């Protein structure tokens, strides 16, 4: 992909890849995969699934989840990336549980289920509706 400025001159990016590039998702998952594996190793009671930039972290224990969240948030910041807390969802059976993000003060509230890759996943990590192909 070639980028042009408003005068039609070619712009040479100093780093990164252009937004919308087909390589973006591939490089993103390569970039963060080690971090996700490290989180799994440090927090044995969590499950992490990732598809491109859609990542889900599951645990049946709020304390394990908090530990994993704190580790991932710190690691993401060291990679010069930002975690969008507003897009985070917490799936727990006890809907009164919540996490307060230390840096932003934003609250991540519990939900009974969420959408992930077109499927609804409940707080037990079970898929509630399975795609039916006709």
PDB file of C-alpha atoms in Angstrom:
ATOM      1  CA  UNK A   1       0.000   0.000   0.000  1.00  0.00           C
ATOM      2  CA  UNK A   2       1.349   3.403  -0.960  1.00  0.00           C
ATOM      3  CA  UNK A   3       0.360   6.442   1.085  1.00  0.00           C
ATOM      4  CA  UNK A   4       0.144   9.922  -0.420  1.00  0.00           C
ATOM      5  CA  UNK A   5      -0.019  13.326   1.237  1.00  0.00           C
ATOM      6  CA  UNK A   6      -2.476  16.035   0.127  1.00  0.00           C
ATOM      7  CA  UNK A   7      -0.034  17.243  -2.560  1.00  0.00           C
ATOM      8  CA  UNK A   8       0.233  13.765  -4.094  1.00  0.00           C
ATOM      9  CA  UNK A   9       3.744  13.032  -2.792  1.00  0.00           C
ATOM     10  CA  UNK A  10       4.516   9.545  -1.521  1.00  0.00           C
ATOM     11  CA  UNK A  11       4.775   9.332   2.277  1.00  0.00           C
ATOM     12  CA  UNK A  12       7.206   6.833   3.745  1.00  0.00           C
ATOM     13  CA  UNK A  13       5.946   5.689   7.164  1.00  0.00           C
ATOM     14  CA  UNK A  14       8.679   5.672   9.801  1.00  0.00           C
ATOM     15  CA  UNK A  15       7.205   2.648  11.595  1.00  0.00           C
ATOM     16  CA  UNK A  16       4.157   0.398  11.719  1.00  0.00           C
ATOM     17  CA  UNK A  17       1.872  -0.633   8.925  1.00  0.00           C
ATOM     18  CA  UNK A  18      -0.948   1.322   7.320  1.00  0.00           C
ATOM     19  CA  UNK A  19      -4.406   1.179   8.889  1.00  0.00           C
ATOM     20  CA  UNK A  20      -6.546  -1.352   7.029  1.00  0.00           C
ATOM     21  CA  UNK A  21      -3.602  -3.350   5.724  1.00  0.00           C
ATOM     22  CA  UNK A  22      -4.196  -7.089   5.371  1.00  0.00           C
ATOM     23  CA  UNK A  23      -1.029  -7.582   7.423  1.00  0.00           C
ATOM     24  CA  UNK A  24      -2.380  -5.626  10.418  1.00  0.00           C
ATOM     25  CA  UNK A  25      -4.298  -8.477  12.082  1.00  0.00           C
ATOM     26  CA  UNK A  26      -1.477 -10.949  11.444  1.00  0.00           C
ATOM     27  CA  UNK A  27       1.189  -8.698  12.940  1.00  0.00           C
ATOM     28  CA  UNK A  28      -1.088  -7.835  15.864  1.00  0.00           C
ATOM     29  CA  UNK A  29      -1.587 -11.472  16.881  1.00  0.00           C
ATOM     30  CA  UNK A  30       2.120 -12.243  16.441  1.00  0.00           C
ATOM     31  CA  UNK A  31       2.927  -9.179  18.544  1.00  0.00           C
ATOM     32  CA  UNK A  32       0.681 -10.097  21.473  1.00  0.00           C
ATOM     33  CA  UNK A  33       0.684 -13.910  21.328  1.00  0.00           C
ATOM     34  CA  UNK A  34       3.678 -14.237  23.681  1.00  0.00           C
ATOM     35  CA  UNK A  35       1.961 -11.951  26.173  1.00  0.00           C
ATOM     36  CA  UNK A  36      -1.193 -14.096  26.124  1.00  0.00           C
ATOM     37  CA  UNK A  37       0.835 -17.279  26.629  1.00  0.00           C
ATOM     38  CA  UNK A  38       2.658 -15.665  29.554  1.00  0.00           C
ATOM     39  CA  UNK A  39      -0.656 -14.657  31.145  1.00  0.00           C
ATOM     40  CA  UNK A  40      -1.898 -18.251  30.854  1.00  0.00           C
ATOM     41  CA  UNK A  41       1.286 -19.509  32.535  1.00  0.00           C
ATOM     42  CA  UNK A  42       1.089 -16.957  35.389  1.00  0.00           C
ATOM     43  CA  UNK A  43      -2.631 -17.384  36.034  1.00  0.00           C
ATOM     44  CA  UNK A  44      -3.327 -21.099  35.787  1.00  0.00           C
ATOM     45  CA  UNK A  45      -7.072 -20.825  36.460  1.00  0.00           C
ATOM     46  CA  UNK A  46      -7.857 -18.681  33.417  1.00  0.00           C
ATOM     47  CA  UNK A  47      -8.663 -19.517  29.836  1.00  0.00           C
ATOM     48  CA  UNK A  48      -7.615 -17.115  27.098  1.00  0.00           C
ATOM     49  CA  UNK A  49      -8.906 -17.408  23.562  1.00  0.00           C
ATOM     50  CA  UNK A  50      -7.876 -15.008  20.820  1.00  0.00           C
ATOM     51  CA  UNK A  51      -8.952 -14.526  17.244  1.00  0.00           C
ATOM     52  CA  UNK A  52      -7.124 -11.635  15.623  1.00  0.00           C
ATOM     53  CA  UNK A  53      -7.877  -8.684  17.954  1.00  0.00           C
ATOM     54  CA  UNK A  54     -10.883 -10.254  19.686  1.00  0.00           C
ATOM     55  CA  UNK A  55      -9.612 -11.667  22.964  1.00  0.00           C
ATOM     56  CA  UNK A  56     -11.617 -13.352  25.674  1.00  0.00           C
ATOM     57  CA  UNK A  57     -10.296 -14.130  29.151  1.00  0.00           C
ATOM     58  CA  UNK A  58     -12.376 -16.536  31.243  1.00  0.00           C
ATOM     59  CA  UNK A  59     -12.131 -17.642  34.852  1.00  0.00           C
ATOM     60  CA  UNK A  60     -14.579 -18.941  37.417  1.00  0.00           C
ATOM     61  CA  UNK A  61     -12.794 -16.972  40.128  1.00  0.00           C
ATOM     62  CA  UNK A  62     -12.896 -13.159  40.355  1.00  0.00           C
ATOM     63  CA  UNK A  63      -9.485 -12.971  42.054  1.00  0.00           C
ATOM     64  CA  UNK A  64      -7.832 -14.988  39.265  1.00  0.00           C
ATOM     65  CA  UNK A  65      -9.505 -12.747  36.730  1.00  0.00           C
ATOM     66  CA  UNK A  66      -8.305  -9.597  38.514  1.00  0.00           C
ATOM     67  CA  UNK A  67      -4.750 -10.945  38.562  1.00  0.00           C
ATOM     68  CA  UNK A  68      -4.903 -11.754  34.840  1.00  0.00           C
ATOM     69  CA  UNK A  69      -6.480  -8.378  34.017  1.00  0.00           C
ATOM     70  CA  UNK A  70      -3.794  -6.474  35.914  1.00  0.00           C
ATOM     71  CA  UNK A  71      -1.003  -8.476  34.254  1.00  0.00           C
ATOM     72  CA  UNK A  72      -2.450  -8.036  30.744  1.00  0.00           C
ATOM     73  CA  UNK A  73      -3.133  -4.324  31.224  1.00  0.00           C
ATOM     74  CA  UNK A  74       0.448  -3.731  32.435  1.00  0.00           C
ATOM     75  CA  UNK A  75       1.917  -5.794  29.597  1.00  0.00           C
ATOM     76  CA  UNK A  76      -0.256  -4.070  26.988  1.00  0.00           C
ATOM     77  CA  UNK A  77       0.955  -0.673  28.223  1.00  0.00           C
ATOM     78  CA  UNK A  78       4.610  -1.775  27.951  1.00  0.00           C
ATOM     79  CA  UNK A  79       3.933  -2.646  24.294  1.00  0.00           C
ATOM     80  CA  UNK A  80       2.772   0.948  23.711  1.00  0.00           C
ATOM     81  CA  UNK A  81      -0.787  -0.262  23.195  1.00  0.00           C
ATOM     82  CA  UNK A  82      -3.927   0.786  25.053  1.00  0.00           C
ATOM     83  CA  UNK A  83      -6.647  -1.414  26.490  1.00  0.00           C
ATOM     84  CA  UNK A  84     -10.057   0.065  25.785  1.00  0.00           C
ATOM     85  CA  UNK A  85     -11.713  -0.474  29.167  1.00  0.00           C
ATOM     86  CA  UNK A  86     -15.095   0.560  27.728  1.00  0.00           C
ATOM     87  CA  UNK A  87     -15.017  -2.521  25.488  1.00  0.00           C
ATOM     88  CA  UNK A  88     -14.160  -4.879  28.360  1.00  0.00           C
ATOM     89  CA  UNK A  89     -16.883  -7.118  29.731  1.00  0.00           C
ATOM     90  CA  UNK A  90     -16.789  -9.312  32.806  1.00  0.00           C
ATOM     91  CA  UNK A  91     -18.792 -12.543  32.750  1.00  0.00           C
ATOM     92  CA  UNK A  92     -19.518 -13.821  36.230  1.00  0.00           C
ATOM     93  CA  UNK A  93     -22.324 -15.762  37.823  1.00  0.00           C
ATOM     94  CA  UNK A  94     -22.399 -13.238  40.667  1.00  0.00           C
ATOM     95  CA  UNK A  95     -23.446 -10.098  38.807  1.00  0.00           C
ATOM     96  CA  UNK A  96     -22.578  -7.942  41.830  1.00  0.00           C
ATOM     97  CA  UNK A  97     -18.840  -8.513  41.292  1.00  0.00           C
ATOM     98  CA  UNK A  98     -16.938  -5.879  39.357  1.00  0.00           C
ATOM     99  CA  UNK A  99     -13.434  -4.686  38.603  1.00  0.00           C
ATOM    100  CA  UNK A 100     -12.326  -1.080  38.935  1.00  0.00           C
ATOM    101  CA  UNK A 101      -9.529  -0.190  36.522  1.00  0.00           C
ATOM    102  CA  UNK A 102      -6.663   1.266  38.573  1.00  0.00           C
ATOM    103  CA  UNK A 103      -5.485   3.787  35.995  1.00  0.00           C
ATOM    104  CA  UNK A 104      -8.782   5.121  34.648  1.00  0.00           C
ATOM    105  CA  UNK A 105     -11.104   4.453  37.585  1.00  0.00           C
ATOM    106  CA  UNK A 106     -13.625   2.996  35.154  1.00  0.00           C
ATOM    107  CA  UNK A 107     -15.782   0.114  36.336  1.00  0.00           C
ATOM    108  CA  UNK A 108     -15.990  -3.153  34.448  1.00  0.00           C
ATOM    109  CA  UNK A 109     -19.342  -4.556  35.527  1.00  0.00           C
ATOM    110  CA  UNK A 110     -20.469  -8.164  35.390  1.00  0.00           C
ATOM    111  CA  UNK A 111     -22.758  -9.493  32.703  1.00  0.00           C
ATOM    112  CA  UNK A 112     -24.527 -12.832  32.384  1.00  0.00           C
ATOM    113  CA  UNK A 113     -23.419 -13.307  28.749  1.00  0.00           C
ATOM    114  CA  UNK A 114     -21.635 -11.618  25.863  1.00  0.00           C
ATOM    115  CA  UNK A 115     -21.217 -11.911  22.101  1.00  0.00           C
ATOM    116  CA  UNK A 116     -17.900 -13.298  20.873  1.00  0.00           C
ATOM    117  CA  UNK A 117     -17.268 -14.052  17.210  1.00  0.00           C
ATOM    118  CA  UNK A 118     -20.997 -14.175  16.483  1.00  0.00           C
ATOM    119  CA  UNK A 119     -21.799 -16.506  19.380  1.00  0.00           C
ATOM    120  CA  UNK A 120     -23.299 -15.828  22.787  1.00  0.00           C
ATOM    121  CA  UNK A 121     -21.093 -17.046  25.624  1.00  0.00           C
ATOM    122  CA  UNK A 122     -22.498 -17.275  29.152  1.00  0.00           C
ATOM    123  CA  UNK A 123     -20.712 -16.799  32.458  1.00  0.00           C
ATOM    124  CA  UNK A 124     -19.809 -20.509  32.570  1.00  0.00           C
ATOM    125  CA  UNK A 125     -17.978 -20.206  29.234  1.00  0.00           C
ATOM    126  CA  UNK A 126     -20.646 -22.191  27.400  1.00  0.00           C
ATOM    127  CA  UNK A 127     -21.880 -21.233  23.945  1.00  0.00           C
ATOM    128  CA  UNK A 128     -25.611 -20.544  24.179  1.00  0.00           C
ATOM    129  CA  UNK A 129     -26.437 -20.482  20.493  1.00  0.00           C
ATOM    130  CA  UNK A 130     -24.509 -22.333  17.843  1.00  0.00           C
ATOM    131  CA  UNK A 131     -24.377 -21.119  14.253  1.00  0.00           C
ATOM    132  CA  UNK A 132     -26.528 -23.235  11.987  1.00  0.00           C
ATOM    133  CA  UNK A 133     -25.400 -23.434   8.398  1.00  0.00           C
ATOM    134  CA  UNK A 134     -28.080 -24.212   5.851  1.00  0.00           C
TER     135      UNK A 134
END
